Amino acid sequence: MMGTIILIVGLLLAAAAGASVYRIVRGPSILDRMIASDMLVTTLILVLGAEMVWHEHTRTIPIMLVLALSAVFASMSVARYVSKDARPSQPLPEEGPR
Amino acid sequence: MTAEETLTVLAGICLLFGALLSLAAGVGLLRFPDALSRMHAATKPQILGLIFILLAIALSNNNWATVATLIPVLLFQMMTAPISAHMIGRAAYRAGKRTDKHLLVDELEEAIDAAQAEAARHNR
Amino acid sequence: MPEFSGRSVRRSWAHQIPLLLWLVVLWMLLWGSFSWLNLVTGAIIAVLVTRVFYLPPVLLSGRFNLRWALVFSAHFVYDLIKGSIIVAWTAIRPGAVPRSSVIAVPLRTRSDLIMTLTTIAISLVPGSLVVETDRVRSLLYVHALATDDEAAVEQARQIVLTVEARIIRAMGSKDDLKRLVENRRAA
């Protein structure tokens, strides 16, 4: 029975990963791609977890940990890169009157 | 059914829920019209999905040392997800502003307009 | 606001203690065992890390209400599950995807910490996301998914204010608490 569950879980996660790859390829903006790649990393963490349940071991927990921590750096650098372009023409309220 | 089998079945159910949430996130990523909405779909249900998968590992392993190392995984994800969500969301808002047909109310735009009008008055 | 009196150095040390404790606990969780060796190495590394990577001390209010902290945590878990299901359903149900809104929410707190915690709690719950903050005016600009009419917009605003109220009751300053009660009476 566990085999069937793992098969279904694998298919669902593969579909989720496929959806994020589609969004990475199609965009349209760099932010959409970033969101999708962020989701791909999370899906990868879930796949690692499911594999550990399947084979009953805990050896890949450190990899999950590092992925959970480091996924944020990519988003931060892309967001900063995009915001830098957008800033000069669009002042925000807290920047106040010039 | 022995206790061990029950735990295995529970772990399997948790895995299924986690994978279903992940798939829903994928569908949302494909269907939602703008970057901000996709942000909601992609990252948030995944956190509950992660909780389910971690629960499944804890159930199938039932060992306190394992559970202790799983907690930081969830904590790191919960600490970093709002940061990336905020930064990407802010960049997406700035990039998509004024061309966005997917918003009903936009009170930030009103605030920016007011601030710009104020700035123009001061400059005169 | 920080006070730069003669006692501020000692006070900032006292403020660091929760951070140090948390770092030691995290260290032990990472190793997966609560042993004396981990406690000692964790304490040494916590002190080293806080010395080398110095951050401005987080200003705690000095108030902590365990009951409201538990209320907040329980509601947070409930919101997380409910929000995830709603967003998942919004994604997979047939028909057009409803429009969203960006709403301004005036917070009652004047503390950076409470504002940050509220932002994190709001951003973790699916369906809402903080896109911009105005620290001077204590304003949060929240992007709320699937708010297709005025009633839904108002509801989203109320949810943010409720989350903020729970955090203030759990660990906000007396000042914030007073403002919260006055605000509620005025409404």
Short mmCIF file of C-alpha atoms in Angstrom, two decimals:
data_model
loop_
_atom_site.label_atom_id
_atom_site.label_comp_id
_atom_site.label_asym_id
_atom_site.label_seq_id
_atom_site.Cartn_x
_atom_site.Cartn_y
_atom_site.Cartn_z
CA MET A 1 0.00 0.00 0.00
CA MET A 2 2.87 2.37 0.82
CA GLY A 3 4.15 1.76 -2.72
CA THR A 4 0.89 3.10 -4.22
CA ILE A 5 0.91 6.16 -1.97
CA ILE A 6 4.53 6.91 -2.87
CA LEU A 7 3.67 6.57 -6.57
CA ILE A 8 0.77 9.05 -6.26
CA VAL A 9 2.85 11.45 -4.15
CA GLY A 10 5.67 11.23 -6.70
CA LEU A 11 3.32 12.02 -9.58
CA LEU A 12 1.76 14.99 -7.74
CA LEU A 13 5.15 16.44 -6.82
CA ALA A 14 6.42 15.90 -10.37
CA ALA A 15 3.39 17.80 -11.69
CA ALA A 16 4.10 20.66 -9.25
CA ALA A 17 7.77 20.73 -10.32
CA GLY A 18 6.66 20.64 -13.98
CA ALA A 19 4.37 23.64 -13.39
CA SER A 20 7.18 25.67 -11.86
CA VAL A 21 9.57 24.74 -14.69
CA TYR A 22 6.91 25.88 -17.18
CA ARG A 23 6.66 29.22 -15.33
CA ILE A 24 10.45 29.58 -15.25
CA VAL A 25 10.59 29.07 -19.04
CA ARG A 26 7.59 31.25 -19.92
CA GLY A 27 8.10 34.11 -17.46
CA PRO A 28 6.87 36.73 -18.45
CA SER A 29 8.85 38.84 -15.96
CA ILE A 30 12.03 37.96 -14.09
CA LEU A 31 9.99 38.04 -10.86
CA ASP A 32 7.63 35.32 -12.12
CA ARG A 33 10.68 33.20 -12.89
CA MET A 34 12.09 33.88 -9.45
CA ILE A 35 8.82 32.92 -7.71
CA ALA A 36 8.71 29.73 -9.77
CA SER A 37 12.30 28.79 -9.02
CA ASP A 38 11.64 29.46 -5.33
CA MET A 39 8.76 27.03 -5.57
CA LEU A 40 10.93 24.49 -7.39
CA VAL A 41 13.36 24.53 -4.45
CA THR A 42 10.50 24.00 -1.98
CA THR A 43 9.19 21.13 -4.10
CA LEU A 44 12.69 19.66 -4.03
CA ILE A 45 12.65 19.84 -0.21
CA LEU A 46 9.30 18.01 -0.22
CA VAL A 47 10.69 15.35 -2.61
CA LEU A 48 13.67 14.78 -0.29
CA GLY A 49 11.23 14.41 2.62
CA ALA A 50 9.00 11.95 0.77
CA GLU A 51 12.04 9.90 -0.25
CA MET A 52 13.16 9.71 3.38
CA VAL A 53 9.74 8.40 4.43
CA TRP A 54 9.83 5.87 1.58
CA HIS A 55 13.28 4.45 2.30
CA GLU A 56 13.03 5.02 6.05
CA HIS A 57 16.23 6.96 6.62
CA THR A 58 17.09 10.48 7.79
CA ARG A 59 20.33 11.15 5.98
CA THR A 60 19.11 14.00 3.76
CA ILE A 61 17.71 16.21 6.55
CA PRO A 62 20.86 18.43 6.47
CA ILE A 63 20.28 19.00 2.75
CA MET A 64 16.67 20.03 3.45
CA LEU A 65 18.00 22.41 6.08
CA VAL A 66 20.51 24.08 3.80
CA LEU A 67 17.95 24.40 1.00
CA ALA A 68 15.39 25.93 3.38
CA LEU A 69 17.97 28.49 4.50
CA SER A 70 19.63 29.41 1.23
CA ALA A 71 16.60 29.70 -1.05
CA VAL A 72 16.00 33.18 0.30
CA PHE A 73 19.29 34.62 -1.01
CA ALA A 74 18.35 34.19 -4.65
CA SER A 75 15.00 35.94 -4.11
CA MET A 76 16.64 38.77 -2.21
CA SER A 77 19.26 39.48 -4.83
CA VAL A 78 16.77 39.35 -7.71
CA ALA A 79 14.31 41.58 -5.83
CA ARG A 80 17.05 44.11 -5.10
CA TYR A 81 18.19 44.06 -8.71
CA VAL A 82 14.66 44.70 -9.98
CA SER A 83 13.83 47.34 -7.36
CA LYS A 84 16.98 49.31 -8.17
CA ASP A 85 15.71 49.83 -11.70
CA ALA A 86 12.23 50.79 -10.54
CA ARG A 87 13.18 53.24 -7.81
CA PRO A 88 14.14 56.59 -9.42
CA SER A 89 10.91 57.19 -11.35
CA GLN A 90 8.62 55.98 -8.56
CA PRO A 91 9.12 57.71 -5.21
CA LEU A 92 7.38 56.00 -2.29
CA PRO A 93 5.47 57.67 0.53
CA GLU A 94 8.07 57.14 3.22
CA GLU A 95 10.72 58.80 1.10
CA GLY A 96 8.68 61.95 1.61
CA PRO A 97 8.70 65.26 -0.25
CA ARG A 98 11.98 66.04 -1.96
CA MET B 1 -3.37 -3.30 12.91
CA THR B 2 -0.26 -2.78 15.04
CA ALA B 3 0.85 0.62 16.30
CA GLU B 4 3.68 0.71 13.79
CA GLU B 5 1.34 0.07 10.85
CA THR B 6 -0.99 2.82 12.05
CA LEU B 7 1.93 5.26 12.14
CA THR B 8 2.95 4.24 8.61
CA VAL B 9 -0.60 4.80 7.33
CA LEU B 10 -0.74 8.21 9.07
CA ALA B 11 2.62 9.10 7.52
CA GLY B 12 1.26 8.11 4.10
CA ILE B 13 -1.82 10.33 4.57
CA CYS B 14 0.43 13.26 5.59
CA LEU B 15 2.55 12.71 2.47
CA LEU B 16 -0.58 12.76 0.30
CA PHE B 17 -1.85 16.01 1.85
CA GLY B 18 1.57 17.62 1.43
CA ALA B 19 1.79 16.58 -2.21
CA LEU B 20 -1.78 17.76 -2.91
CA LEU B 21 -1.02 21.21 -1.47
CA SER B 22 2.12 21.30 -3.58
CA LEU B 23 0.14 20.47 -6.70
CA ALA B 24 -2.42 23.18 -5.87
CA ALA B 25 0.49 25.61 -5.60
CA GLY B 26 1.66 24.50 -9.04
CA VAL B 27 -1.81 24.99 -10.54
CA GLY B 28 -2.02 28.43 -8.96
CA LEU B 29 1.37 29.30 -10.41
CA LEU B 30 0.05 28.45 -13.87
CA ARG B 31 -3.42 30.02 -13.60
CA PHE B 32 -3.02 33.24 -11.61
CA PRO B 33 -2.77 36.34 -13.80
CA ASP B 34 -0.06 38.49 -12.19
CA ALA B 35 3.18 38.04 -10.24
CA LEU B 36 1.70 39.08 -6.89
CA SER B 37 -1.12 36.54 -7.06
CA ARG B 38 1.32 33.85 -8.16
CA MET B 39 3.40 34.71 -5.13
CA HIS B 40 0.42 33.79 -2.92
CA ALA B 41 -0.17 30.54 -4.76
CA ALA B 42 3.42 29.40 -4.96
CA THR B 43 4.99 29.94 -1.57
CA LYS B 44 2.24 29.87 1.05
CA PRO B 45 0.44 26.52 0.60
CA GLN B 46 3.92 25.04 0.31
CA ILE B 47 4.61 25.86 3.96
CA LEU B 48 1.64 23.77 5.11
CA GLY B 49 2.81 21.12 2.61
CA LEU B 50 6.25 21.19 4.22
CA ILE B 51 4.65 20.83 7.67
CA PHE B 52 2.79 17.73 6.45
CA ILE B 53 5.92 16.14 4.94
CA LEU B 54 7.96 16.85 8.10
CA LEU B 55 5.13 15.33 10.13
CA ALA B 56 5.30 12.25 7.90
CA ILE B 57 9.06 11.91 8.51
CA ALA B 58 8.54 12.28 12.27
CA LEU B 59 5.73 9.68 12.25
CA SER B 60 7.61 7.10 10.19
CA ASN B 61 10.79 7.59 12.19
CA ASN B 62 9.41 8.33 15.67
CA ASN B 63 12.72 9.23 17.24
CA TRP B 64 13.17 12.45 19.24
CA ALA B 65 16.58 13.27 17.80
CA THR B 66 15.09 13.24 14.29
CA VAL B 67 12.17 15.45 15.34
CA ALA B 68 14.64 17.91 16.90
CA THR B 69 16.53 18.28 13.61
CA LEU B 70 13.26 18.69 11.68
CA ILE B 71 12.18 21.73 13.72
CA PRO B 72 14.98 23.99 12.38
CA VAL B 73 14.02 23.07 8.80
CA LEU B 74 10.50 24.39 9.42
CA LEU B 75 11.77 27.39 11.40
CA PHE B 76 14.20 28.44 8.67
CA GLN B 77 11.53 28.10 6.02
CA MET B 78 9.08 30.11 8.13
CA MET B 79 11.65 32.82 8.83
CA THR B 80 12.90 33.18 5.27
CA ALA B 81 9.61 32.79 3.37
CA PRO B 82 8.15 36.15 4.55
CA ILE B 83 11.41 37.92 3.69
CA SER B 84 11.53 36.67 0.12
CA ALA B 85 7.75 37.11 -0.19
CA HIS B 86 7.98 40.73 0.95
CA MET B 87 10.99 41.59 -1.24
CA ILE B 88 9.64 39.90 -4.38
CA GLY B 89 6.16 41.26 -3.66
CA ARG B 90 7.44 44.80 -3.28
CA ALA B 91 9.48 44.57 -6.47
CA ALA B 92 6.50 43.05 -8.31
CA TYR B 93 4.21 45.83 -7.06
CA ARG B 94 6.64 48.53 -8.18
CA ALA B 95 7.15 46.89 -11.55
CA GLY B 96 3.45 46.24 -12.25
CA LYS B 97 2.05 49.49 -10.91
CA ARG B 98 -0.42 51.51 -12.98
CA THR B 99 -0.61 48.86 -15.66
CA ASP B 100 -2.28 46.44 -13.30
CA LYS B 101 -5.83 45.49 -14.18
CA HIS B 102 -6.02 42.77 -11.56
CA LEU B 103 -6.50 45.03 -8.55
CA LEU B 104 -9.88 46.13 -7.20
CA VAL B 105 -8.64 48.65 -4.62
CA ASP B 106 -5.12 50.09 -4.55
CA GLU B 107 -4.59 52.33 -1.55
CA LEU B 108 -0.80 52.36 -1.92
CA GLU B 109 -1.12 54.01 -5.32
CA GLU B 110 -3.41 56.65 -3.78
CA ALA B 111 -0.80 57.30 -1.08
CA ILE B 112 1.98 57.60 -3.69
CA ASP B 113 -0.13 60.02 -5.75
CA ALA B 114 -0.78 62.12 -2.64
CA ALA B 115 2.93 62.15 -1.77
CA GLN B 116 3.85 63.18 -5.30
CA ALA B 117 1.27 65.97 -5.32
CA GLU B 118 2.67 67.16 -1.99
CA ALA B 119 6.21 67.10 -3.37
CA ALA B 120 5.14 69.07 -6.45
CA ARG B 121 3.51 71.72 -4.25
CA HIS B 122 6.68 72.11 -2.19
CA ASN B 123 8.85 72.48 -5.26
CA ARG B 124 6.78 75.28 -6.70
CA MET C 1 13.10 54.63 21.23
CA PRO C 2 16.53 53.68 22.58
CA GLU C 3 17.80 55.53 25.65
CA PHE C 4 21.44 56.51 25.54
CA SER C 5 21.92 56.90 29.27
CA GLY C 6 24.78 55.46 31.33
CA ARG C 7 22.83 52.29 31.91
CA SER C 8 22.25 51.61 28.23
CA VAL C 9 25.31 49.35 27.90
CA ARG C 10 24.20 47.06 30.70
CA ARG C 11 20.63 47.14 29.46
CA SER C 12 21.63 46.13 25.95
CA TRP C 13 23.36 43.10 27.50
CA ALA C 14 20.16 42.18 29.28
CA HIS C 15 18.32 42.56 25.98
CA GLN C 16 20.75 40.13 24.36
CA ILE C 17 19.93 37.28 26.74
CA PRO C 18 16.79 36.05 24.91
CA LEU C 19 18.77 36.08 21.65
CA LEU C 20 21.66 34.11 23.23
CA LEU C 21 19.26 31.55 24.71
CA TRP C 22 17.54 31.14 21.37
CA LEU C 23 20.88 30.64 19.57
CA VAL C 24 21.88 27.91 22.07
CA VAL C 25 18.52 26.13 21.63
CA LEU C 26 18.87 26.36 17.83
CA TRP C 27 22.40 24.93 18.06
CA MET C 28 21.15 21.96 20.09
CA LEU C 29 18.23 21.39 17.69
CA LEU C 30 20.65 21.38 14.75
CA TRP C 31 22.72 18.64 16.40
CA GLY C 32 19.55 16.82 17.41
CA SER C 33 20.60 16.20 21.00
CA PHE C 34 20.45 18.09 24.28
CA SER C 35 23.82 17.22 25.86
CA TRP C 36 26.14 19.22 28.15
CA LEU C 37 28.77 19.37 25.42
CA ASN C 38 26.23 20.93 23.05
CA LEU C 39 25.15 23.38 25.73
CA VAL C 40 28.72 24.60 26.32
CA THR C 41 29.77 24.75 22.66
CA GLY C 42 26.42 26.37 21.82
CA ALA C 43 26.92 29.06 24.47
CA ILE C 44 30.46 29.80 23.24
CA ILE C 45 29.35 30.04 19.61
CA ALA C 46 26.31 32.17 20.52
CA VAL C 47 28.53 34.71 22.31
CA LEU C 48 31.06 34.68 19.46
CA VAL C 49 28.40 35.14 16.79
CA THR C 50 26.68 38.00 18.62
CA ARG C 51 30.06 39.72 19.15
CA VAL C 52 31.39 39.31 15.61
CA PHE C 53 28.13 39.93 13.74
CA TYR C 54 26.87 42.68 16.00
CA LEU C 55 23.26 43.73 15.44
CA PRO C 56 21.46 46.60 17.14
CA PRO C 57 19.66 45.14 20.17
CA VAL C 58 15.99 44.33 19.66
CA LEU C 59 13.93 46.48 22.01
CA LEU C 60 11.59 44.22 23.92
CA SER C 61 8.78 45.86 25.82
CA GLY C 62 9.52 43.87 28.98
CA ARG C 63 5.93 42.65 29.06
CA PHE C 64 4.98 39.10 28.17
CA ASN C 65 1.57 37.51 28.60
CA LEU C 66 1.75 33.74 28.16
CA ARG C 67 -2.02 33.30 27.78
CA TRP C 68 -2.26 35.76 24.88
CA ALA C 69 0.88 34.29 23.32
CA LEU C 70 -0.84 30.90 23.29
CA VAL C 71 -4.04 32.47 21.89
CA PHE C 72 -1.96 34.09 19.15
CA SER C 73 -0.13 30.82 18.34
CA ALA C 74 -3.34 28.78 18.18
CA HIS C 75 -5.04 31.33 15.92
CA PHE C 76 -1.90 31.54 13.80
CA VAL C 77 -1.84 27.78 13.14
CA TYR C 78 -5.58 27.83 12.43
CA ASP C 79 -5.19 30.78 10.01
CA LEU C 80 -2.26 29.05 8.30
CA ILE C 81 -4.29 25.88 7.63
CA LYS C 82 -7.47 27.75 6.66
CA GLY C 83 -5.57 30.18 4.42
CA SER C 84 -3.68 27.36 2.68
CA ILE C 85 -6.91 25.52 1.90
CA ILE C 86 -8.63 28.70 0.64
CA VAL C 87 -5.71 29.66 -1.62
CA ALA C 88 -5.40 26.07 -2.90
CA TRP C 89 -9.14 26.04 -3.66
CA THR C 90 -8.93 29.47 -5.36
CA ALA C 91 -6.18 28.03 -7.55
CA ILE C 92 -7.90 24.81 -8.63
CA ARG C 93 -11.59 25.79 -8.82
CA PRO C 94 -12.96 26.39 -12.30
CA GLY C 95 -13.89 29.87 -13.46
CA ALA C 96 -12.08 33.19 -13.56
CA VAL C 97 -9.58 34.07 -10.85
CA PRO C 98 -11.01 36.94 -8.73
CA ARG C 99 -9.26 40.28 -8.45
CA SER C 100 -7.03 41.28 -5.53
CA SER C 101 -6.52 44.52 -3.64
CA VAL C 102 -3.71 46.50 -2.06
CA ILE C 103 -5.05 47.96 1.17
CA ALA C 104 -3.52 50.36 3.69
CA VAL C 105 -3.83 49.21 7.30
CA PRO C 106 -3.04 51.77 10.02
CA LEU C 107 -1.48 49.86 12.92
CA ARG C 108 -1.84 51.03 16.51
CA THR C 109 1.62 49.96 17.67
CA ARG C 110 4.62 52.30 17.67
CA SER C 111 7.15 49.50 18.15
CA ASP C 112 9.33 48.20 15.30
CA LEU C 113 9.34 44.71 16.79
CA ILE C 114 5.55 44.39 16.94
CA MET C 115 5.28 45.80 13.43
CA THR C 116 7.81 43.26 12.15
CA LEU C 117 6.12 40.35 13.92
CA THR C 118 2.74 41.41 12.51
CA THR C 119 4.26 41.64 9.03
CA ILE C 120 5.77 38.15 9.33
CA ALA C 121 2.52 36.65 10.66
CA ILE C 122 0.49 38.31 7.89
CA SER C 123 2.94 37.26 5.17
CA LEU C 124 3.04 33.63 6.35
CA VAL C 125 -0.72 33.24 6.23
CA PRO C 126 -1.76 32.47 2.65
CA GLY C 127 -3.96 35.05 0.94
CA SER C 128 -2.25 38.10 2.40
CA LEU C 129 1.16 39.62 1.76
CA VAL C 130 2.78 42.84 2.97
CA VAL C 131 4.11 44.72 -0.08
CA GLU C 132 5.19 47.97 1.57
CA THR C 133 5.59 49.37 5.06
CA ASP C 134 5.56 52.95 6.29
CA ARG C 135 7.47 52.89 9.55
CA VAL C 136 6.91 56.56 10.42
CA ARG C 137 3.14 56.34 10.17
CA SER C 138 2.90 52.67 11.28
CA LEU C 139 1.15 51.75 8.04
CA LEU C 140 1.19 48.36 6.37
CA TYR C 141 0.24 48.02 2.72
CA VAL C 142 -1.20 44.54 2.37
CA HIS C 143 -1.89 42.72 -0.88
CA ALA C 144 -4.95 40.55 -0.25
CA LEU C 145 -5.79 37.77 -2.69
CA ALA C 146 -9.34 37.30 -3.97
CA THR C 147 -10.93 40.42 -2.50
CA ASP C 148 -13.47 41.11 -5.20
CA ASP C 149 -15.80 43.52 -3.33
CA GLU C 150 -15.69 46.20 -0.65
CA ALA C 151 -16.88 43.80 2.06
CA ALA C 152 -13.96 41.43 1.41
CA VAL C 153 -11.53 44.39 1.49
CA GLU C 154 -12.87 45.50 4.88
CA GLN C 155 -12.69 41.93 6.15
CA ALA C 156 -9.04 41.63 5.09
CA ARG C 157 -8.27 44.90 6.93
CA GLN C 158 -9.97 43.62 10.08
CA ILE C 159 -7.97 40.36 9.96
CA VAL C 160 -4.68 42.28 9.95
CA LEU C 161 -5.83 44.46 12.86
CA THR C 162 -6.93 41.39 14.84
CA VAL C 163 -3.54 39.72 14.36
CA GLU C 164 -1.82 42.93 15.49
CA ALA C 165 -4.10 43.15 18.57
CA ARG C 166 -3.21 39.58 19.60
CA ILE C 167 0.52 40.27 19.31
CA ILE C 168 0.21 43.52 21.29
CA ARG C 169 -1.71 41.72 24.03
CA ALA C 170 0.95 38.99 24.09
CA MET C 171 4.08 41.14 24.18
CA GLY C 172 3.34 44.79 23.40
CA SER C 173 4.24 47.72 25.67
CA LYS C 174 1.73 49.25 28.10
CA ASP C 175 1.57 52.26 25.81
CA ASP C 176 0.53 50.16 22.81
CA LEU C 177 -1.99 48.30 24.92
CA LYS C 178 -3.56 51.58 26.05
CA ARG C 179 -3.80 52.81 22.45
CA LEU C 180 -5.40 49.51 21.47
CA VAL C 181 -8.10 49.79 24.14
CA GLU C 182 -8.80 53.47 23.31
CA ASN C 183 -8.99 52.63 19.63
CA ARG C 184 -11.48 49.86 20.30
CA ARG C 185 -13.63 52.16 22.46
CA ALA C 186 -13.64 54.81 19.75
CA ALA C 187 -14.73 52.34 17.10
#
